[in-house]
Short mmCIF file of C-alpha atoms in Angstrom, two decimals:
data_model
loop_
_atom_site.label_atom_id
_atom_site.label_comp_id
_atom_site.label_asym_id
_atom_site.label_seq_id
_atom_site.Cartn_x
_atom_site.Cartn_y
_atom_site.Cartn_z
CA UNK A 1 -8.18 12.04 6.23
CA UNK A 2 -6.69 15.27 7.21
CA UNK A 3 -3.66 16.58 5.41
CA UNK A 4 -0.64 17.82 8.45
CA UNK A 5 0.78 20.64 6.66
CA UNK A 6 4.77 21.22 7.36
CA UNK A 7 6.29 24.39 6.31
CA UNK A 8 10.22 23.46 6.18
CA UNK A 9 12.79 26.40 5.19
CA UNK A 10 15.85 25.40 4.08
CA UNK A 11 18.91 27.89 4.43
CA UNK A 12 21.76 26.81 1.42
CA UNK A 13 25.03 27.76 1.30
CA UNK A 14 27.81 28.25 -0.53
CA UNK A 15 26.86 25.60 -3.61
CA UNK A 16 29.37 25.27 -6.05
CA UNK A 17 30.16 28.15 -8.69
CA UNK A 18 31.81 26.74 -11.63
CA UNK A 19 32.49 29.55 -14.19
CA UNK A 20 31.50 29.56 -18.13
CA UNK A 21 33.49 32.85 -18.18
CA UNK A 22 36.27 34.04 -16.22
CA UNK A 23 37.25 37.73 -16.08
CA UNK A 24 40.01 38.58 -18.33
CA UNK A 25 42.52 38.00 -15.95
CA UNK A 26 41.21 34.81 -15.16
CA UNK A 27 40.90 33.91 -18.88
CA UNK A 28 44.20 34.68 -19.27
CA UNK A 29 45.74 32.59 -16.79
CA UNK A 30 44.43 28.54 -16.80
CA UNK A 31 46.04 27.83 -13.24
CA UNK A 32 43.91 30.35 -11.31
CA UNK A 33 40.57 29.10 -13.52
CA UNK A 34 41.38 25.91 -12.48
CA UNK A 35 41.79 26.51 -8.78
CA UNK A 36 38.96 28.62 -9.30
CA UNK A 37 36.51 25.83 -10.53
CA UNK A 38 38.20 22.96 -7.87
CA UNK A 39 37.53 25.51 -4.41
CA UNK A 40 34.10 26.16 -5.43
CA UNK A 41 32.88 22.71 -7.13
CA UNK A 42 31.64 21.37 -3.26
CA UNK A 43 27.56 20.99 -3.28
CA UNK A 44 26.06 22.02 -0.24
CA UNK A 45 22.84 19.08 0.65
CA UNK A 46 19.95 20.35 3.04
CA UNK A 47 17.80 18.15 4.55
CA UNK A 48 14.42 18.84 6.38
CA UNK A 49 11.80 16.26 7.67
CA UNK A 50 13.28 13.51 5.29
CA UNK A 51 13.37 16.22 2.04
CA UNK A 52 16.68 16.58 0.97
CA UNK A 53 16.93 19.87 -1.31
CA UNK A 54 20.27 21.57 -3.16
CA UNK A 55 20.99 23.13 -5.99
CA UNK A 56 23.99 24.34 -8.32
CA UNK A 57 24.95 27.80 -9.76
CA UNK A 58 26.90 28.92 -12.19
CA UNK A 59 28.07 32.34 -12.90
CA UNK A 60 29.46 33.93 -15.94
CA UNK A 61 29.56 37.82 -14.71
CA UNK A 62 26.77 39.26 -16.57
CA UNK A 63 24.58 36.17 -15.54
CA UNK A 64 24.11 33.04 -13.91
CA UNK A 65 21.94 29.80 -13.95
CA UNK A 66 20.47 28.06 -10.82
CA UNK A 67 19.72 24.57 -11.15
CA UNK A 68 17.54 22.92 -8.03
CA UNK A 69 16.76 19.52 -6.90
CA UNK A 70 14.19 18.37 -4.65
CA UNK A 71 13.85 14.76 -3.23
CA UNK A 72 11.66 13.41 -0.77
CA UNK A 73 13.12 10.57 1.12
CA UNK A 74 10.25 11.05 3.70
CA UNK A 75 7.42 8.52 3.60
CA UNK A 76 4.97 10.84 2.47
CA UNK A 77 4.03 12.22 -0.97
CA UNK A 78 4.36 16.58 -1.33
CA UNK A 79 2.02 18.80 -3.20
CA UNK A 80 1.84 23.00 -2.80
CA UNK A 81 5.20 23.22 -2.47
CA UNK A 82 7.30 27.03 -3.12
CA UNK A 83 10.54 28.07 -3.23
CA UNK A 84 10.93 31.94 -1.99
CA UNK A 85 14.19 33.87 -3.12
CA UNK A 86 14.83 37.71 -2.28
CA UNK A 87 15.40 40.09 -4.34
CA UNK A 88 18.23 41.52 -3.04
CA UNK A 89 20.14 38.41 -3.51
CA UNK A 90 18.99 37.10 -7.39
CA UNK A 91 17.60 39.36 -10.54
CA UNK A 92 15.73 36.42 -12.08
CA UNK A 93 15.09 36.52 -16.27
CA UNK A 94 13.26 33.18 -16.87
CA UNK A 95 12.80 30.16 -15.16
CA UNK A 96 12.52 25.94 -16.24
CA UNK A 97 9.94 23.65 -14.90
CA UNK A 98 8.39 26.40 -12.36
CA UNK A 99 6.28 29.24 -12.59
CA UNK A 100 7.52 32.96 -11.29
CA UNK A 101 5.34 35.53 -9.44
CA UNK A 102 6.62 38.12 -7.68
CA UNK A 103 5.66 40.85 -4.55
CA UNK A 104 8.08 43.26 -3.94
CA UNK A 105 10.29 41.98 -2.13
CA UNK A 106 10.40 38.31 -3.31
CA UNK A 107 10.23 36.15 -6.26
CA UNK A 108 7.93 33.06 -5.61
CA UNK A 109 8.05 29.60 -7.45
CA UNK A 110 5.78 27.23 -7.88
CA UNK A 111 5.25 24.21 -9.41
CA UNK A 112 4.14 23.23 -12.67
CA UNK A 113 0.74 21.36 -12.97
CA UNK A 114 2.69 18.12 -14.14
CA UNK A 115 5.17 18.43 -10.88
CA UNK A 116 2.94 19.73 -8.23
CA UNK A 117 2.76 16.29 -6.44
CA UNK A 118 6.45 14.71 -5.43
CA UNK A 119 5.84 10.92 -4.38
CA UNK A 120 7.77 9.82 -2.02
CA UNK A 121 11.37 8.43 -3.66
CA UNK A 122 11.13 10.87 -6.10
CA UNK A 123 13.35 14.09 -7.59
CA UNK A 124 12.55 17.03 -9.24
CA UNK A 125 14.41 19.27 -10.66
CA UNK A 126 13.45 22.91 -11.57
CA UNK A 127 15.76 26.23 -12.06
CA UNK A 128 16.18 30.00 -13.67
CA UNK A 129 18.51 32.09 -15.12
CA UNK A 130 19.23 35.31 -13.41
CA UNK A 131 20.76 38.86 -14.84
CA UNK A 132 23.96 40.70 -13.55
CA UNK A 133 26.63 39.39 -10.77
CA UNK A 134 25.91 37.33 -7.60
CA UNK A 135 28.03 36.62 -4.87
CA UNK A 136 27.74 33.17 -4.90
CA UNK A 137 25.69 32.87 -1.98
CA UNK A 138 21.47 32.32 -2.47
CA UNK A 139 18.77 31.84 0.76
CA UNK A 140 15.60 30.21 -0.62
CA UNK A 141 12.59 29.11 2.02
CA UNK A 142 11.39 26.18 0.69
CA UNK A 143 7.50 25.62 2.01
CA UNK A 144 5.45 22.18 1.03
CA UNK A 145 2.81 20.23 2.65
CA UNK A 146 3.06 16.85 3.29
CA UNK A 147 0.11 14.25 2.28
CA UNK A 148 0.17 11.10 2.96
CA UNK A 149 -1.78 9.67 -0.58
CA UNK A 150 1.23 8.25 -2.16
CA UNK A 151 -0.28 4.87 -4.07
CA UNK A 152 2.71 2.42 -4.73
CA UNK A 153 1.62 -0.96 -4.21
CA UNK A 154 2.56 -3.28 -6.69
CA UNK A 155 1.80 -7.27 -6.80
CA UNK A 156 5.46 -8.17 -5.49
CA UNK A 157 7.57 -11.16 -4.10
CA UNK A 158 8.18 -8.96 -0.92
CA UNK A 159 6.41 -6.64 1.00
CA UNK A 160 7.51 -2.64 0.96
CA UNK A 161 8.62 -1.22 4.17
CA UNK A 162 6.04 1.44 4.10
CA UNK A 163 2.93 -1.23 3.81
CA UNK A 164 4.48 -2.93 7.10
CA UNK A 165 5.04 -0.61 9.55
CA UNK A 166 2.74 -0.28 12.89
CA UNK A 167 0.61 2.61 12.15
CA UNK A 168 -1.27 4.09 16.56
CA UNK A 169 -2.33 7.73 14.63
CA UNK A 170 -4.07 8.96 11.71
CA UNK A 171 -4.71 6.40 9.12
CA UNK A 172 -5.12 3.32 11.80
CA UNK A 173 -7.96 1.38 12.33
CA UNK A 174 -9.00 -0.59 14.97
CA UNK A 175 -8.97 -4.96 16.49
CA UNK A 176 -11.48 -6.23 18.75
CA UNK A 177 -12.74 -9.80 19.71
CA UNK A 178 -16.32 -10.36 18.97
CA UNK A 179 -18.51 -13.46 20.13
CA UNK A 180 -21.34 -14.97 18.42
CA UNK A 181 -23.65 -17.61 18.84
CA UNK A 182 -22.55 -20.84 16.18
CA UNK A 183 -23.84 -24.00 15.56
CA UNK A 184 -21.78 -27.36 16.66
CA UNK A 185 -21.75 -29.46 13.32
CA UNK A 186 -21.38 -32.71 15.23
CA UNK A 187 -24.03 -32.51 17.73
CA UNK A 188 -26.35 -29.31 16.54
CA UNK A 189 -26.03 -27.68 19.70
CA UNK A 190 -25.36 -24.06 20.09
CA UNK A 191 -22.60 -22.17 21.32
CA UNK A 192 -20.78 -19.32 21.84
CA UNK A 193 -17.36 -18.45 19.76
CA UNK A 194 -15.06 -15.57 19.23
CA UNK A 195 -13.39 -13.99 16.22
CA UNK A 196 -11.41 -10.97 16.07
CA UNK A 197 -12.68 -7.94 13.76
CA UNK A 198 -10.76 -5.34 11.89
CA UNK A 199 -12.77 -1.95 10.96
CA UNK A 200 -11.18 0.58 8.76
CA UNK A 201 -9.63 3.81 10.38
CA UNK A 202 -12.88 6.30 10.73
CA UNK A 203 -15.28 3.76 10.60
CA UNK A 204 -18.68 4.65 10.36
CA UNK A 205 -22.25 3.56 10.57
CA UNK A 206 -22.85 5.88 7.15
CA UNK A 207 -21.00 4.14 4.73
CA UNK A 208 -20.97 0.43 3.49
CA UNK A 209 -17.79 -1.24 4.04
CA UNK A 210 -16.65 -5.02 2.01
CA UNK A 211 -16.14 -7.99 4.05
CA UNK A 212 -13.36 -10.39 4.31
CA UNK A 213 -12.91 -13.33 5.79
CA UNK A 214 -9.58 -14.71 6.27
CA UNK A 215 -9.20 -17.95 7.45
CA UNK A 216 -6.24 -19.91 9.09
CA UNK A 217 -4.13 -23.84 9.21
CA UNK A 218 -4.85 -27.03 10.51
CA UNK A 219 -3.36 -25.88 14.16
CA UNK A 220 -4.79 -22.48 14.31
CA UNK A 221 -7.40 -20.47 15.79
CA UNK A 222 -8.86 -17.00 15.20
CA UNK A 223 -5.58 -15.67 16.61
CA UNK A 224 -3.39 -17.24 14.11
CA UNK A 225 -3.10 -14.71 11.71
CA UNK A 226 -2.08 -12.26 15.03
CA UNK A 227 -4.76 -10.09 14.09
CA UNK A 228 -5.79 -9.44 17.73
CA UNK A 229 -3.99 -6.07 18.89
CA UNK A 230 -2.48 -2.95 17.44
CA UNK A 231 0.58 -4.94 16.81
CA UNK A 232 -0.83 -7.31 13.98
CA UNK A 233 0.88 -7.37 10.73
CA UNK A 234 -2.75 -7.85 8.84
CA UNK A 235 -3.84 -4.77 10.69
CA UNK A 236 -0.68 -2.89 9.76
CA UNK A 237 -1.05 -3.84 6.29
CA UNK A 238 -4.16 -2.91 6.00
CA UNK A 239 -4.36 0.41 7.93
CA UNK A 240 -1.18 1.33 5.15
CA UNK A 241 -2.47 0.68 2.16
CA UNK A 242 -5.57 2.25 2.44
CA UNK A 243 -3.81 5.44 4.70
CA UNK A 244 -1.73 5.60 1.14
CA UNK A 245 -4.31 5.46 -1.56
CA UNK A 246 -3.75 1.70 -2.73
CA UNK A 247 -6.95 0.59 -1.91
CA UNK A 248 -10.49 1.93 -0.36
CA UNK A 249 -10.38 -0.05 2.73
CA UNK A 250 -12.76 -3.01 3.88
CA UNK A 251 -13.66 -4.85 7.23
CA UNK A 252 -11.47 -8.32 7.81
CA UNK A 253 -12.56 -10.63 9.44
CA UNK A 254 -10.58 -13.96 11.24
CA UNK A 255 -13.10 -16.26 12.60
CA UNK A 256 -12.43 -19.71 14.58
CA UNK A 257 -12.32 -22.27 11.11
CA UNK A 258 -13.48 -25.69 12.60
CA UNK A 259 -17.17 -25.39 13.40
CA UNK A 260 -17.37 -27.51 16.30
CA UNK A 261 -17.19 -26.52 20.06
CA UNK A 262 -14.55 -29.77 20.26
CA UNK A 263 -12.28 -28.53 17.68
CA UNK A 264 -11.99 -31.26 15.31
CA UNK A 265 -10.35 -31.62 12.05
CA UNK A 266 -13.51 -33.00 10.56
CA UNK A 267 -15.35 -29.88 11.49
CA UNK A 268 -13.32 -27.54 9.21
CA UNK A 269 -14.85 -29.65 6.28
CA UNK A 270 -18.19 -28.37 7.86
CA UNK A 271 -17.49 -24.76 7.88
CA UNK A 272 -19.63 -23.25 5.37
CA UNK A 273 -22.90 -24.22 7.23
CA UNK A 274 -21.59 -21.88 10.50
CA UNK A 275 -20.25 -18.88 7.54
CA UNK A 276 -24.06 -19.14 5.83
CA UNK A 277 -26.62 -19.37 8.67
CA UNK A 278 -24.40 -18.12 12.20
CA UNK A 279 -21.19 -15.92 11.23
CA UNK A 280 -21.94 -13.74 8.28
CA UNK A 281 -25.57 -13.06 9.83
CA UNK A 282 -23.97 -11.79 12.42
CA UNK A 283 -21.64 -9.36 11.12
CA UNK A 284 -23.86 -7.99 8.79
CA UNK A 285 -26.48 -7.57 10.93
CA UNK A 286 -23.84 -5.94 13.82
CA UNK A 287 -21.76 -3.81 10.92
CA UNK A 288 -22.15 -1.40 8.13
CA UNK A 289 -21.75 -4.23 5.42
CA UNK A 290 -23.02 -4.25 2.05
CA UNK A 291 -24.08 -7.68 2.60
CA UNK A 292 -24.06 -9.44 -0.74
CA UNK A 293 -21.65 -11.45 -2.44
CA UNK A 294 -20.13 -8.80 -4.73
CA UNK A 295 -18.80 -7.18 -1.95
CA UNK A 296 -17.66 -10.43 -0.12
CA UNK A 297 -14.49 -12.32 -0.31
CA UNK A 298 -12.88 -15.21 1.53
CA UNK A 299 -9.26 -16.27 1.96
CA UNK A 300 -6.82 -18.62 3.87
CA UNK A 301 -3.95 -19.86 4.58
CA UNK A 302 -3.21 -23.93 4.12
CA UNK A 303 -6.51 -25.48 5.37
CA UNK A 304 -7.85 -21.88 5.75
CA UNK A 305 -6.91 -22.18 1.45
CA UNK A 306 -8.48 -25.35 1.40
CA UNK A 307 -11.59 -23.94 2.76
CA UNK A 308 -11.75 -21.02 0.65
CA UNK A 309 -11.36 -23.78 -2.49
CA UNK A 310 -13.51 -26.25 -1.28
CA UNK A 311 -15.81 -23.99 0.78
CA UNK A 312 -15.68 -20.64 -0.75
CA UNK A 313 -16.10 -21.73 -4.28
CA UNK A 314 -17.30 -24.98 -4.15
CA UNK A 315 -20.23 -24.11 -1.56
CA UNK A 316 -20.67 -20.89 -1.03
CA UNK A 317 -20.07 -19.03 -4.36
CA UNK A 318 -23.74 -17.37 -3.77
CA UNK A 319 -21.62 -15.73 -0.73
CA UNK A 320 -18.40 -14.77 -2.31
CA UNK A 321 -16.82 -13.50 -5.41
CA UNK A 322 -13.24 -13.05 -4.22
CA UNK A 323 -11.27 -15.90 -3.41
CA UNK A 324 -7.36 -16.27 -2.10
CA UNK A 325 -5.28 -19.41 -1.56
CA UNK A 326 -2.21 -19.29 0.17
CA UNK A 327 -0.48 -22.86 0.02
CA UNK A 328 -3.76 -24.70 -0.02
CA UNK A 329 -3.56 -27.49 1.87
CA UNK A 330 -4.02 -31.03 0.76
CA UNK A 331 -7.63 -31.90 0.48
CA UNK A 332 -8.26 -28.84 -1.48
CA UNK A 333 -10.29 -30.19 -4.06
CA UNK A 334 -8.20 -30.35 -7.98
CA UNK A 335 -8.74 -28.40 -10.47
CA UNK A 336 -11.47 -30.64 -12.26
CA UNK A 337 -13.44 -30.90 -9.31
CA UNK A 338 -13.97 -27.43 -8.67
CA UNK A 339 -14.73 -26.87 -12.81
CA UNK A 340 -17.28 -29.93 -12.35
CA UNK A 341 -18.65 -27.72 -9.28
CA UNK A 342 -19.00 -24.29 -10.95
CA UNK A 343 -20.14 -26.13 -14.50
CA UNK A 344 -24.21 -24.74 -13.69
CA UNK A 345 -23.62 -22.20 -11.53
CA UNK A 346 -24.53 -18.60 -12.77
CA UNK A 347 -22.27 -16.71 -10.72
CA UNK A 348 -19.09 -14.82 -11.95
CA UNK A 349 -15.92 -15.05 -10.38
CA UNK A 350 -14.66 -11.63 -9.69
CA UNK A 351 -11.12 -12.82 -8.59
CA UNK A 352 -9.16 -15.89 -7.83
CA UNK A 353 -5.51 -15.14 -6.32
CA UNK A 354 -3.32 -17.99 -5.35
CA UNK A 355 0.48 -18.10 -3.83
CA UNK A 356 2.85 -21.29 -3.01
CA UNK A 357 6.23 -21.35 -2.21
CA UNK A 358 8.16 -23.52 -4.50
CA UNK A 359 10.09 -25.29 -1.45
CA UNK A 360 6.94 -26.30 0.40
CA UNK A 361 6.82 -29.41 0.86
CA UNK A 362 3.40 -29.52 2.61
CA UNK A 363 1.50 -27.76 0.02
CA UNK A 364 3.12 -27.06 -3.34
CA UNK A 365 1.54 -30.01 -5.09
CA UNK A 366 -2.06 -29.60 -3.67
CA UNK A 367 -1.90 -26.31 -3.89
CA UNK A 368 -0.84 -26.80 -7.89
CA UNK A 369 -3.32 -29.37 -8.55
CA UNK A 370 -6.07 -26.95 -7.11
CA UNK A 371 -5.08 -24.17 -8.74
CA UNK A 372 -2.22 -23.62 -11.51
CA UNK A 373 -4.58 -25.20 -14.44
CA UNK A 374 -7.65 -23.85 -13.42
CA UNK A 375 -7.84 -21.79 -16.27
CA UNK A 376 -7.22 -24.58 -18.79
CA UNK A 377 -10.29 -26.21 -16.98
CA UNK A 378 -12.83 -24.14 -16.06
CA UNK A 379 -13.64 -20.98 -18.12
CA UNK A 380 -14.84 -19.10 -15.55
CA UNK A 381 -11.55 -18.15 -14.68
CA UNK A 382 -9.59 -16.26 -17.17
CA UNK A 383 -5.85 -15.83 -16.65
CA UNK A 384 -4.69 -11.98 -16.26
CA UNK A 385 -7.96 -11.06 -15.97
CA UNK A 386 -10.07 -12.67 -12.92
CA UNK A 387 -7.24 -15.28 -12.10
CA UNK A 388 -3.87 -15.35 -10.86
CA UNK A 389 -1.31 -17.94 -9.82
CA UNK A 390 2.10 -17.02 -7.69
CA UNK A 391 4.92 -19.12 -7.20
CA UNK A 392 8.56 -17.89 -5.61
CA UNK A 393 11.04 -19.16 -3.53
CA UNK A 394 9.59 -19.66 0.03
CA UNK A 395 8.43 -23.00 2.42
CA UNK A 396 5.21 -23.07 4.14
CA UNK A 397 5.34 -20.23 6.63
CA UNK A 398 4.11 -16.63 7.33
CA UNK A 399 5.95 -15.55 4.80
CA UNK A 400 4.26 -16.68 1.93
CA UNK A 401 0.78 -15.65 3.42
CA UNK A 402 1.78 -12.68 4.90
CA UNK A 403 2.46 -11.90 1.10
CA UNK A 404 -0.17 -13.66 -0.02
CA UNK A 405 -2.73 -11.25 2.11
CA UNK A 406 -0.68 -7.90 1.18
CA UNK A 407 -1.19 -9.32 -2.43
CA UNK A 408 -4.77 -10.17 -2.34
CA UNK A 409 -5.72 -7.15 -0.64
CA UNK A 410 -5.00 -4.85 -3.72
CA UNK A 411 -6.52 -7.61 -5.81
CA UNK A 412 -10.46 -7.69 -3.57
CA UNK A 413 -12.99 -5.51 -4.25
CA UNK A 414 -11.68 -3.74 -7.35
#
């Protein structure tokens, strides 16, 4: 991705001037030292493109000290940044936190190797100490370039601003509605079904890219998740965290769940047969997929959880290695079942991440029973390690899996 560079100067003025040493006269008398240190204690703040920069100075007559800060309140990390200071204005004699070179007509600093990079939220501070009188009055050009790797994703009960927001330039990928030809469990015929398709921003035919498959409830389609324009939250997610560094983005995928041209419940219990033999052919035979099941993963929402416990793992763990349940619905098969499933199969479990709002009263128990023990029952999953279980205030609703997908997503592939 391609760094925009912003040069920003920032003209400061009149900062305060507190004074270690007065001139005699002002030693002398404590009133006009006073007044002296009150008019001039005021902090000038200037901010540029969401970088907010100031600094203090202090004078003493023979010398003075000037003490920056730097924050960046933009959304963006800095590196490369300098601050520029004539010559005619400070007589600099050593410097804090910054190095000093100099032309003739300018001293230059720049940052240290430990304070190059300032993420986004952050403050630096830096200074020098200068020789002989100043007027109180210092221009510095401040020059940085903005980048846009600033990796802050954390496993959270919410999700961060940043990782939400609608991203149309650099850094977003692209939605589109693709049709393939499926199976109908109930009658064997064949038809034709849609599912929408996220691809990374600069997607290309030369690399490999992991698959997801994301999966939705008992009433939903392969729109549910809203993952069908530029305005979907999974897309926005997605396009973030891997347009800040959190993660080397993958392909999603949200496919129509019940495999039947009817649309029956019974035919989400079927699913895995259209995923083996009709879906997952067809992406990686369309896409630039890795196509094996270390670089696979499938989650869902309620029944879309179920299917990803019952399904995922207990049919189709030759397909997948990363698994996510958000409130699994009931029918997801308990704990025991799915240790009774795995109990001769060869094939590790690279990550299991589950999430359940403690007020749901739709899920919270089968989600539990699916999940919470696993650990205790099956040692292929090891809590900490490949496993994870997340409970927190919340009902059966977007969200929960909205979280549970911006959770997940740092979890897959890593």
């Amino acid at each position: 991705m391609k760094n925009k560079k912003l040069f920003t100067t920032a003209l400061v003025l009149a900062l305060s001037v507190s004074s270690l040493g007065m001139t005699a006269k002002a030693a002398n008398d404590d009133a006009t030292a006073l007044n002296y240190v009150k008019e001039n204690a005021e902090s000038t703040l200037v901010s540029k493109d969401g970088v907010d920069i100031s600094y203090d100075l202090n004078s003493w007559g023979t010398g003075y000290w000037v003490g920056y800060k730097l924050t960046n309140n933009s959304k963006f990390a800095l590196k490369d940044w300098t601050v520029k200071l004539s010559k005619e204005q400070v007589n600099i004699d050593s410097s804090w936190c910054v190095n000093i070179e100099t032309t003739d007509d300018e001293y230059i600093l720049t940052p240290l190797s430990w304070n190059t990079n300032v993420a986004s939220g952050a403050t630096i501070e830096f200074g020098f100490l200068g020789v002989g009188e100043t007027d109180g009055k210092i221009e510095a050009d401040i020059e940085f370039t903005k980048d846009h790797y600033d990796p802050t994703a954390t496993i959270s009960d919410s999700i961060p601003e940043k990782y939400s927001e609608i991203r149309n330039d650099e850094g977003a990928g692209t939605v589109k509605t693709i049709s393939y030809t499926a199976h109908d469990s109930e009658n064997g015929n064949t038809y034709t079904k849609n599912a929408n398709i996220y691809l990374p921003a600069n997607y290309s035919e030369d690399k490999k890219y992991n698959v997801l498959y994301l999966l939705h409830g008992i009433g939903g389609d392969e729109n549910e998740w809203g993952m069908y324009n530029d305005e979907s939250k999974v897309k926005a997610i997605m396009d973030n965290l891997a347009y800040y560094g959190d993660i080397d983005s993958f392909i999603v995928v949200t496919p129509n769940g019940k495999a039947s041209e009817s649309g029956s419940i019974p035919s989400f219990y079927n699913f895995g047969s259209e995923l083996r033999n009709d879906l997952i052919p067809y992406i990686d035979s369309h896409y630039s997929t890795y196509a094996d099941r270390d670089h696979r993963a499938c989650a869902g929402l309620s029944m879309g959880g179920m299917q990803t416990i019952n399904i995922g793992i207990g049919e189709c763990v030759d397909l997948f290695s990363y698994f996510g349940a958000f409130s699994a619905a009931p029918t997801s098969n308990p704990a025991s079942k799915t240790a009774e499933l795995l109990a001769d199969k060869d094939y590790p479990i690279h990550y299991f991440y589950n999430i359940c709002g403690l007020q749901d009263g739709i899920a919270y128990w089968s989600a539990s029973a699916a999940a919470k023990n696993l650990p205790e029952v099956c040692d292929k999953f090891v809590d900490g390690e490949n496993f994870m279980w997340q409970e927190l205030d919340g009902e059966h609703n977007f969200d929960i899996w909205y979280l549970g997908f911006y959770n997940f997503a740092q979890k897959a592939f890593k």
